[in-house]
CSV table of C-alpha atoms and ligand atoms in Angstrom, one decimal:
chain,number,residue,atom,x,y,z
A,1,UNK,CA,29.9,-13.1,0.1
A,2,UNK,CA,28.8,-15.3,3.1
A,3,UNK,CA,25.4,-14.9,4.6
A,4,UNK,CA,27.0,-13.5,7.7
A,5,UNK,CA,28.8,-10.8,5.9
A,6,UNK,CA,25.7,-10.0,3.9
A,7,UNK,CA,23.9,-9.6,7.1
A,8,UNK,CA,26.5,-7.3,8.6
A,9,UNK,CA,26.3,-5.2,5.4
A,10,UNK,CA,22.5,-5.0,5.8
A,11,UNK,CA,22.9,-3.8,9.4
A,12,UNK,CA,25.2,-1.1,8.2
A,13,UNK,CA,22.7,-0.1,5.6
A,14,UNK,CA,20.0,0.0,8.2
A,15,UNK,CA,22.1,2.4,10.3
A,16,UNK,CA,22.8,4.6,7.4
A,17,UNK,CA,19.1,4.8,6.5
A,18,UNK,CA,18.4,6.1,10.0
A,19,UNK,CA,17.7,3.0,12.1
A,20,UNK,CA,19.5,3.6,15.3
A,21,UNK,CA,17.3,1.8,17.9
A,22,UNK,CA,19.6,-0.9,19.2
A,23,UNK,CA,16.7,-3.2,20.0
A,24,UNK,CA,15.5,-3.1,16.5
A,25,UNK,CA,18.9,-3.6,15.0
A,26,UNK,CA,19.6,-6.5,17.3
A,27,UNK,CA,16.3,-8.2,16.5
A,28,UNK,CA,17.0,-7.9,12.8
A,29,UNK,CA,20.6,-9.1,13.3
A,30,UNK,CA,19.5,-12.2,15.1
A,31,UNK,CA,16.6,-13.3,12.9
A,32,UNK,CA,17.4,-15.4,9.9
A,33,UNK,CA,15.6,-13.5,7.1
A,34,UNK,CA,16.4,-16.3,4.7
A,35,UNK,CA,13.9,-18.5,6.7
A,36,UNK,CA,11.2,-16.2,5.4
A,37,UNK,CA,12.3,-15.6,1.7
A,38,UNK,CA,10.7,-17.7,-1.1
A,39,UNK,CA,12.7,-20.5,-2.7
A,40,UNK,CA,14.9,-19.1,-5.4
A,41,UNK,CA,15.4,-15.8,-3.6
A,42,UNK,CA,17.4,-17.0,-0.6
A,43,UNK,CA,20.6,-15.3,-1.9
A,44,UNK,CA,18.8,-12.0,-1.8
A,45,UNK,CA,17.6,-12.3,1.8
A,46,UNK,CA,20.0,-9.6,3.0
A,47,UNK,CA,19.6,-7.2,0.1
A,48,UNK,CA,17.4,-4.2,0.7
A,49,UNK,CA,14.8,-5.3,-1.7
A,50,UNK,CA,11.2,-6.3,-1.6
A,51,UNK,CA,10.8,-9.9,-2.7
A,52,UNK,CA,7.8,-11.6,-4.4
A,53,UNK,CA,5.9,-14.1,-2.2
A,54,UNK,CA,2.9,-16.3,-3.0
A,55,UNK,CA,-0.6,-14.8,-3.8
A,56,UNK,CA,1.0,-12.0,-5.8
A,57,UNK,CA,2.2,-10.2,-2.6
A,58,UNK,CA,5.6,-8.9,-1.6
A,59,UNK,CA,7.8,-9.2,1.4
A,60,UNK,CA,8.7,-5.7,2.6
A,61,UNK,CA,12.3,-4.6,2.0
A,62,UNK,CA,14.3,-4.8,5.3
A,63,UNK,CA,15.1,-1.0,5.6
A,64,UNK,CA,11.3,-0.3,5.5
A,65,UNK,CA,10.8,-3.0,8.1
A,66,UNK,CA,13.5,-1.3,10.3
A,67,UNK,CA,12.2,2.2,9.9
A,68,UNK,CA,8.5,1.2,10.5
A,69,UNK,CA,9.4,-0.8,13.6
A,70,UNK,CA,11.7,1.9,15.0
A,71,UNK,CA,8.9,4.5,14.5
A,72,UNK,CA,6.6,2.3,16.6
A,73,UNK,CA,8.8,2.7,19.7
A,74,UNK,CA,7.8,-0.7,21.0
A,75,UNK,CA,8.2,-1.6,24.6
A,76,UNK,CA,8.7,-5.1,25.8
A,77,UNK,CA,5.4,-5.3,27.7
A,78,UNK,CA,3.3,-4.1,24.8
A,79,UNK,CA,0.7,-5.9,22.7
A,80,UNK,CA,1.0,-5.1,19.0
A,81,UNK,CA,-1.5,-5.6,16.2
A,82,UNK,CA,-0.1,-6.2,12.7
A,83,UNK,CA,-2.2,-6.1,9.6
A,84,UNK,CA,-0.7,-8.1,6.6
A,85,UNK,CA,1.4,-11.0,7.9
A,86,UNK,CA,2.7,-11.9,4.4
A,87,UNK,CA,5.9,-13.9,4.8
A,88,UNK,CA,5.9,-13.3,8.6
A,89,UNK,CA,9.3,-11.6,8.7
A,90,UNK,CA,8.1,-8.3,10.0
A,91,UNK,CA,5.8,-10.2,12.5
A,92,UNK,CA,8.9,-12.0,13.8
A,93,UNK,CA,10.8,-8.7,14.2
A,94,UNK,CA,7.9,-7.3,16.2
A,95,UNK,CA,7.6,-10.4,18.3
A,96,UNK,CA,11.2,-10.1,19.4
A,97,UNK,CA,10.4,-6.6,20.8
A,98,UNK,CA,7.1,-6.9,22.5
A,99,UNK,CA,5.0,-9.2,24.7
A,100,UNK,CA,2.6,-10.5,22.0
A,101,UNK,CA,1.9,-9.8,18.3
A,102,UNK,CA,-1.6,-10.3,16.9
A,103,UNK,CA,-1.3,-10.6,13.2
A,104,UNK,CA,-4.1,-10.7,10.5
A,105,UNK,CA,-3.6,-11.9,6.9
A,106,UNK,CA,-6.3,-12.3,4.3
A,107,UNK,CA,-4.5,-15.0,2.3
A,108,UNK,CA,-4.8,-18.3,4.2
A,109,UNK,CA,-1.9,-19.9,2.2
A,110,UNK,CA,0.5,-17.1,3.2
A,111,UNK,CA,-0.6,-17.4,6.8
A,112,UNK,CA,-0.1,-21.1,6.9
A,113,UNK,CA,3.4,-20.8,5.6
A,114,UNK,CA,4.2,-18.0,8.1
A,115,UNK,CA,2.8,-20.1,11.0
A,116,UNK,CA,5.2,-22.9,10.1
A,117,UNK,CA,8.1,-20.4,10.1
A,118,UNK,CA,7.1,-19.1,13.6
A,119,UNK,CA,7.0,-22.7,14.9
A,120,UNK,CA,10.3,-23.6,13.4
A,121,UNK,CA,11.9,-20.5,15.0
A,122,UNK,CA,10.0,-21.2,18.3
A,123,UNK,CA,8.4,-17.7,18.2
A,124,UNK,CA,5.7,-18.5,20.7
A,125,UNK,CA,4.3,-15.0,21.3
A,126,UNK,CA,2.4,-14.6,18.0
A,127,UNK,CA,-1.3,-15.1,17.6
A,128,UNK,CA,-2.5,-15.3,14.0
A,129,UNK,CA,-5.9,-14.9,12.3
A,130,UNK,CA,-7.0,-15.3,8.7
A,131,UNK,CA,-9.4,-12.5,7.7
A,132,UNK,CA,-9.9,-8.9,6.9
A,133,UNK,CA,-7.4,-6.8,8.8
A,134,UNK,CA,-9.2,-3.5,8.1
A,135,UNK,CA,-11.6,-4.7,10.8
A,136,UNK,CA,-8.8,-5.1,13.3
A,137,UNK,CA,-9.2,-7.6,16.1
A,138,UNK,CA,-12.0,-6.3,18.3
A,139,UNK,CA,-11.8,-9.0,21.0
A,140,UNK,CA,-8.2,-8.1,21.7
A,141,UNK,CA,-8.4,-4.3,21.4
A,142,UNK,CA,-7.2,-1.8,22.4
A,143,UNK,CA,-3.6,-2.2,21.2
A,144,UNK,CA,-0.7,-0.1,22.3
A,145,UNK,CA,0.8,-0.3,18.8
A,146,UNK,CA,-0.5,-1.1,15.3
A,147,UNK,CA,1.6,-1.9,12.3
A,148,UNK,CA,-0.1,-1.9,8.9
A,149,UNK,CA,2.1,-3.4,6.2
A,150,UNK,CA,-0.1,-2.7,3.1
A,151,UNK,CA,-1.1,0.7,1.7
A,152,UNK,CA,-4.5,2.1,2.7
A,153,UNK,CA,-6.5,4.8,0.9
A,154,UNK,CA,-6.6,6.6,4.3
A,155,UNK,CA,-6.0,5.8,7.9
A,156,UNK,CA,-8.3,2.9,8.5
A,157,UNK,CA,-10.9,4.2,11.0
A,158,UNK,CA,-11.6,0.9,12.7
A,159,UNK,CA,-7.9,0.5,13.4
A,160,UNK,CA,-7.7,4.0,14.8
A,161,UNK,CA,-10.5,3.1,17.1
A,162,UNK,CA,-8.7,0.0,18.3
A,163,UNK,CA,-5.6,2.0,19.2
A,164,UNK,CA,-5.2,2.7,22.9
A,165,UNK,CA,-5.0,6.3,24.0
A,166,UNK,CA,-1.3,7.2,23.9
A,167,UNK,CA,-0.8,4.4,21.3
A,168,UNK,CA,1.0,4.6,17.9
A,169,UNK,CA,0.1,3.2,14.5
A,170,UNK,CA,2.3,3.2,11.4
A,171,UNK,CA,0.4,2.9,8.1
A,172,UNK,CA,1.3,3.6,4.5
A,173,UNK,CA,-1.3,5.7,2.9
A,174,UNK,CA,-1.9,6.6,-0.8
A,175,UNK,CA,-0.9,10.1,-1.8
A,176,UNK,CA,-1.9,10.7,-5.4
A,177,UNK,CA,-2.0,7.9,-8.0
A,178,UNK,CA,1.7,6.7,-7.7
A,179,UNK,CA,2.9,7.8,-4.3
A,180,UNK,CA,2.5,6.4,-0.9
A,181,UNK,CA,3.5,8.1,2.4
A,182,UNK,CA,4.3,6.3,5.6
A,183,UNK,CA,2.2,7.9,8.3
A,184,UNK,CA,2.6,7.6,12.1
A,185,UNK,CA,-0.6,8.2,13.9
A,186,UNK,CA,-0.7,8.9,17.6
A,187,UNK,CA,-4.0,8.6,19.5
A,188,UNK,CA,-4.3,11.2,22.2
A,189,UNK,CA,-7.2,12.1,24.5
A,190,UNK,CA,-8.1,14.8,22.0
A,191,UNK,CA,-8.0,12.7,18.8
A,192,UNK,CA,-5.4,11.6,16.3
A,193,UNK,CA,-2.1,13.3,15.6
A,194,UNK,CA,-0.3,12.4,12.4
A,195,UNK,CA,3.4,12.6,11.3
A,196,UNK,CA,4.5,12.0,7.8
A,197,UNK,CA,7.6,9.8,7.8
A,198,UNK,CA,8.3,9.9,4.1
A,199,UNK,CA,7.7,8.0,0.9
A,200,UNK,CA,7.5,4.2,0.8
A,201,UNK,CA,6.0,1.6,-1.6
A,202,UNK,CA,3.7,-1.2,-0.5
A,203,UNK,CA,1.1,-3.6,-2.0
A,204,UNK,CA,-2.4,-2.3,-1.5
A,205,UNK,CA,-4.5,-3.0,1.7
A,206,UNK,CA,-7.5,-4.6,0.3
A,207,UNK,CA,-10.6,-2.7,1.6
A,208,UNK,CA,-13.2,-4.3,3.7
A,209,UNK,CA,-15.8,-4.4,1.0
A,210,UNK,CA,-14.0,-7.3,-0.9
A,211,UNK,CA,-16.2,-10.3,-1.6
A,212,UNK,CA,-15.3,-13.7,0.0
A,213,UNK,CA,-15.0,-15.1,-3.5
A,214,UNK,CA,-12.1,-12.8,-4.2
A,215,UNK,CA,-10.2,-14.3,-1.3
A,216,UNK,CA,-7.6,-17.1,-1.8
A,217,UNK,CA,-8.8,-20.2,-0.1
B,301,SAH,N1,5.1,-7.6,6.4
B,301,SAH,C1,4.8,-8.5,5.3
B,301,SAH,C2,4.2,-7.7,4.2
B,301,SAH,C3,3.5,-8.5,3.2
B,301,SAH,S1,2.7,-7.5,2.0
B,301,SAH,C4,6.2,-9.1,4.8
B,301,SAH,O1,7.2,-8.5,4.9
B,301,SAH,O2,6.2,-10.3,4.3
B,301,SAH,C5,1.2,-7.0,2.7
B,301,SAH,C6,0.3,-8.1,3.1
B,301,SAH,O3,-1.0,-7.5,3.5
B,301,SAH,C7,0.0,-9.1,2.0
B,301,SAH,O4,0.3,-10.4,2.5
B,301,SAH,C8,-1.6,-9.0,1.8
B,301,SAH,O5,-2.2,-10.2,1.5
B,301,SAH,C9,-2.0,-8.4,3.2
B,301,SAH,N2,-3.3,-7.7,3.1
B,301,SAH,C10,-3.7,-6.8,2.2
B,301,SAH,N3,-5.0,-6.4,2.6
B,301,SAH,C11,-5.3,-7.0,3.7
B,301,SAH,C12,-6.5,-7.0,4.5
B,301,SAH,N4,-7.5,-6.2,4.3
B,301,SAH,N5,-6.5,-7.8,5.6
B,301,SAH,C13,-5.4,-8.6,5.9
B,301,SAH,N6,-4.3,-8.7,5.2
B,301,SAH,C14,-4.2,-7.9,4.1
């Protein structure tokens, strides 16, 4: 099967899984996912599967990317904070939909590779930072949307604080030892409202207490 027909099949799978937002579908149709997949996995770029990337992390499966992005209801004037750049694929999808993406990744090596991909694809509305994403990005807060791409123990409180009133965050949260639920959190004048969007699997969000010596250089 050619890459183009694989891509068309993926778009059909996305629709079947409930992704109906045309802007999200179009962004995913236009981005070459194979530019983000690791060597040796290019032929799986349009399969709905998570793929291994460097630093023992994984690239999120495309249907999860589509569902998370759709749940964020992103407008083209918005500023979006992403925690966990990884391969940079989800970052690129977000960047096609909003004004600017601020993305934080704790592994410098992953970030450096992702930055090269953004440059090659001339995605110029992405600002990157190496560091601990559980701390958010104070200087740029508040954000209208926040996308957390690794599973937290609970909704990270600092990220909730950095969400604008009326803003939305999607975050996978542990639910018992083996299950994770994707939550959508809306910040209102009164506090936080949470919707459960269903089960999904992610690599863990490494908590803020991690020592610097644990970080990849
Ligand atoms: N959206 C990415 C997902 C990568 S997996 C993709 O599709 O490629 C989640 C990423 O979150 C990993 O790269 C991991 O290193 C990163 N991560 C985990 N905890 C983090 C933290 N506290 N701060 C920043 N990044 C973190």
